[in-house]
Short mmCIF file of C-alpha atoms in Angstrom, two decimals:
data_model
loop_
_atom_site.label_atom_id
_atom_site.label_comp_id
_atom_site.label_asym_id
_atom_site.label_seq_id
_atom_site.Cartn_x
_atom_site.Cartn_y
_atom_site.Cartn_z
CA UNK A 28 -118.43 37.89 153.93
CA UNK A 29 -115.31 37.54 151.88
CA UNK A 30 -111.91 37.33 153.59
CA UNK A 31 -111.00 40.84 152.34
CA UNK A 32 -114.11 42.35 154.01
CA UNK A 33 -113.38 40.52 157.29
CA UNK A 34 -109.70 41.86 157.30
CA UNK A 35 -111.06 45.44 156.25
CA UNK A 36 -113.48 45.26 159.18
CA UNK A 37 -110.92 44.03 161.58
CA UNK A 38 -108.63 46.77 160.45
CA UNK A 39 -111.24 49.34 160.74
CA UNK A 40 -111.94 48.25 164.42
CA UNK A 41 -108.46 48.47 165.42
CA UNK A 42 -107.69 51.29 167.99
CA UNK A 43 -106.16 54.52 166.80
CA UNK A 44 -102.80 55.94 168.04
CA UNK A 45 -102.98 57.99 171.25
CA UNK A 46 -101.16 61.07 172.45
CA UNK A 47 -100.80 62.30 168.79
CA UNK A 48 -98.80 65.42 168.14
CA UNK A 49 -98.41 67.13 164.79
CA UNK A 50 -95.37 69.40 164.69
CA UNK A 51 -93.58 71.70 162.30
CA UNK A 52 -89.96 70.75 162.98
CA UNK A 53 -86.92 72.77 161.86
CA UNK A 54 -83.57 71.68 162.37
CA UNK A 55 -80.12 72.95 161.48
CA UNK A 56 -76.56 73.92 162.80
CA UNK A 57 -76.68 77.32 164.61
CA UNK A 58 -80.53 77.50 164.62
CA UNK A 59 -81.84 80.58 166.45
CA UNK A 60 -85.31 79.96 167.81
CA UNK A 61 -86.15 83.47 167.71
CA UNK A 62 -85.44 83.96 163.97
CA UNK A 63 -87.84 81.09 163.37
CA UNK A 64 -90.53 82.37 165.63
CA UNK A 65 -90.09 85.81 163.83
CA UNK A 66 -90.39 84.37 160.38
CA UNK A 67 -93.54 82.46 161.27
CA UNK A 68 -95.22 85.36 163.35
CA UNK A 69 -95.10 83.43 166.49
CA UNK A 70 -95.49 84.91 170.11
CA UNK A 71 -96.23 83.58 173.30
CA UNK A 72 -99.78 84.93 173.00
CA UNK A 73 -100.12 82.97 169.50
CA UNK A 74 -99.13 79.79 171.27
CA UNK A 75 -101.83 80.25 174.09
CA UNK A 76 -104.37 81.38 171.43
CA UNK A 77 -103.70 78.31 169.16
CA UNK A 78 -103.67 75.82 171.90
CA UNK A 79 -100.15 74.87 170.64
CA UNK A 80 -96.64 75.04 171.96
CA UNK A 81 -93.15 75.85 170.75
CA UNK A 82 -90.19 73.89 171.87
CA UNK A 83 -86.60 74.27 171.12
CA UNK A 84 -83.17 73.12 171.95
CA UNK A 85 -79.67 73.27 170.30
CA UNK A 86 -80.16 72.76 166.51
CA UNK A 87 -83.86 72.17 166.63
CA UNK A 88 -87.14 74.05 167.02
CA UNK A 89 -90.85 72.65 166.80
CA UNK A 90 -94.37 74.32 166.63
CA UNK A 91 -96.41 71.59 168.10
CA UNK A 92 -100.25 70.90 168.06
CA UNK A 93 -101.27 68.31 170.50
CA UNK A 94 -104.27 66.98 172.47
CA UNK A 95 -104.64 70.34 174.13
CA UNK A 96 -105.91 71.52 170.73
CA UNK A 97 -107.47 68.27 169.73
CA UNK A 98 -106.84 64.60 169.92
CA UNK A 99 -107.99 64.14 166.34
CA UNK A 100 -105.19 64.03 163.57
CA UNK A 101 -107.38 65.78 161.09
CA UNK A 102 -108.08 68.79 163.41
CA UNK A 103 -104.31 68.96 164.41
CA UNK A 104 -103.34 68.90 160.65
CA UNK A 105 -105.77 71.62 159.95
CA UNK A 106 -104.54 73.76 162.90
CA UNK A 107 -100.97 73.37 161.79
CA UNK A 108 -101.58 74.10 158.09
CA UNK A 109 -103.71 77.13 158.99
CA UNK A 110 -100.84 78.47 161.07
CA UNK A 111 -98.07 77.57 158.65
CA UNK A 112 -99.39 78.11 155.16
CA UNK A 113 -99.44 81.99 155.23
CA UNK A 114 -95.62 81.63 155.83
CA UNK A 115 -94.58 79.43 153.01
CA UNK A 116 -92.32 81.93 151.58
CA UNK A 117 -90.38 82.36 154.87
CA UNK A 118 -90.09 78.55 155.03
CA UNK A 119 -88.54 78.36 151.62
CA UNK A 120 -86.11 81.06 152.63
CA UNK A 121 -85.22 78.97 155.80
CA UNK A 122 -84.84 75.94 153.58
CA UNK A 123 -82.55 77.87 151.16
CA UNK A 124 -80.59 79.01 154.29
CA UNK A 125 -79.70 75.27 154.96
CA UNK A 126 -82.38 74.39 157.58
CA UNK A 127 -84.35 71.09 157.18
CA UNK A 128 -88.15 71.69 157.68
CA UNK A 129 -90.75 68.93 157.95
CA UNK A 130 -94.08 68.10 159.42
CA UNK A 131 -93.45 65.34 162.13
CA UNK A 132 -96.61 63.38 163.32
CA UNK A 133 -96.04 61.08 166.30
CA UNK A 134 -98.19 59.15 168.74
CA UNK A 135 -98.02 56.20 171.17
CA UNK A 136 -99.09 52.92 169.85
CA UNK A 137 -99.64 49.41 171.02
CA UNK A 138 -99.85 46.17 168.60
CA UNK A 139 -102.43 46.55 165.99
CA UNK A 140 -103.13 50.30 166.50
CA UNK A 141 -103.54 52.37 163.43
CA UNK A 142 -103.35 55.86 162.31
CA UNK A 143 -105.86 57.11 159.79
CA UNK A 144 -104.82 60.02 157.63
CA UNK A 145 -107.87 61.50 155.79
CA UNK A 146 -107.72 62.48 152.21
CA UNK A 147 -108.39 65.98 153.24
CA UNK A 148 -105.47 66.01 155.66
CA UNK A 149 -103.22 64.40 153.00
CA UNK A 150 -104.07 67.23 150.61
CA UNK A 151 -103.47 69.89 153.20
CA UNK A 152 -100.01 68.51 153.90
CA UNK A 153 -99.30 68.12 150.31
CA UNK A 154 -100.15 71.84 149.83
CA UNK A 155 -97.19 72.75 152.15
CA UNK A 156 -94.72 70.90 149.98
CA UNK A 157 -92.90 69.74 153.02
CA UNK A 158 -91.78 66.19 153.99
CA UNK A 159 -93.89 64.41 156.52
CA UNK A 160 -92.42 61.91 159.04
CA UNK A 161 -94.35 59.62 161.35
CA UNK A 162 -92.77 58.46 164.71
CA UNK A 163 -94.30 55.83 167.00
CA UNK A 164 -93.75 55.73 170.66
CA UNK A 165 -94.60 52.60 172.72
CA UNK A 166 -96.25 53.16 176.03
CA UNK A 167 -93.60 53.05 178.78
CA UNK A 168 -90.93 52.87 175.90
CA UNK A 169 -90.73 49.16 176.54
CA UNK A 170 -89.67 47.42 173.21
CA UNK A 171 -91.84 44.68 171.95
CA UNK A 172 -90.59 41.14 172.00
CA UNK A 173 -91.24 40.93 168.37
CA UNK A 174 -90.37 44.20 166.34
CA UNK A 175 -92.66 43.30 163.63
CA UNK A 176 -95.49 42.34 165.78
CA UNK A 177 -97.50 45.44 164.27
CA UNK A 178 -97.79 43.38 161.04
CA UNK A 179 -100.00 40.82 162.75
#
């Protein structure tokens, strides 16, 4: 077995991120959550049906697909894209109005954890034409002694 094969096998056996969330995130000054929800055709019933949730605060709003829908990133991306894609024109109008819109993927990690984004999911996200961010959270929010330990 070559060194590359051993490294590849070691990587493939690494545990995946946990508590993954895939969100459509909208930020901007004077953001009104009700106008975002209307633009995307969301209601309380939609959230319950989709197994997703809407969260908001001053200057931000998210539509989040999490483990209640699926713990699998590919399924979360598909669910989010299914909800968002019919409203791309509305999202472009919100962007033109000064809002920043992105897909935000987050999860809890330990050293050597990985996140695998399938080619299909990458394509679905690319079709939205939105930036994608990845945020990692550490269990218990305890910083690692070595901030680059994930490279090991």
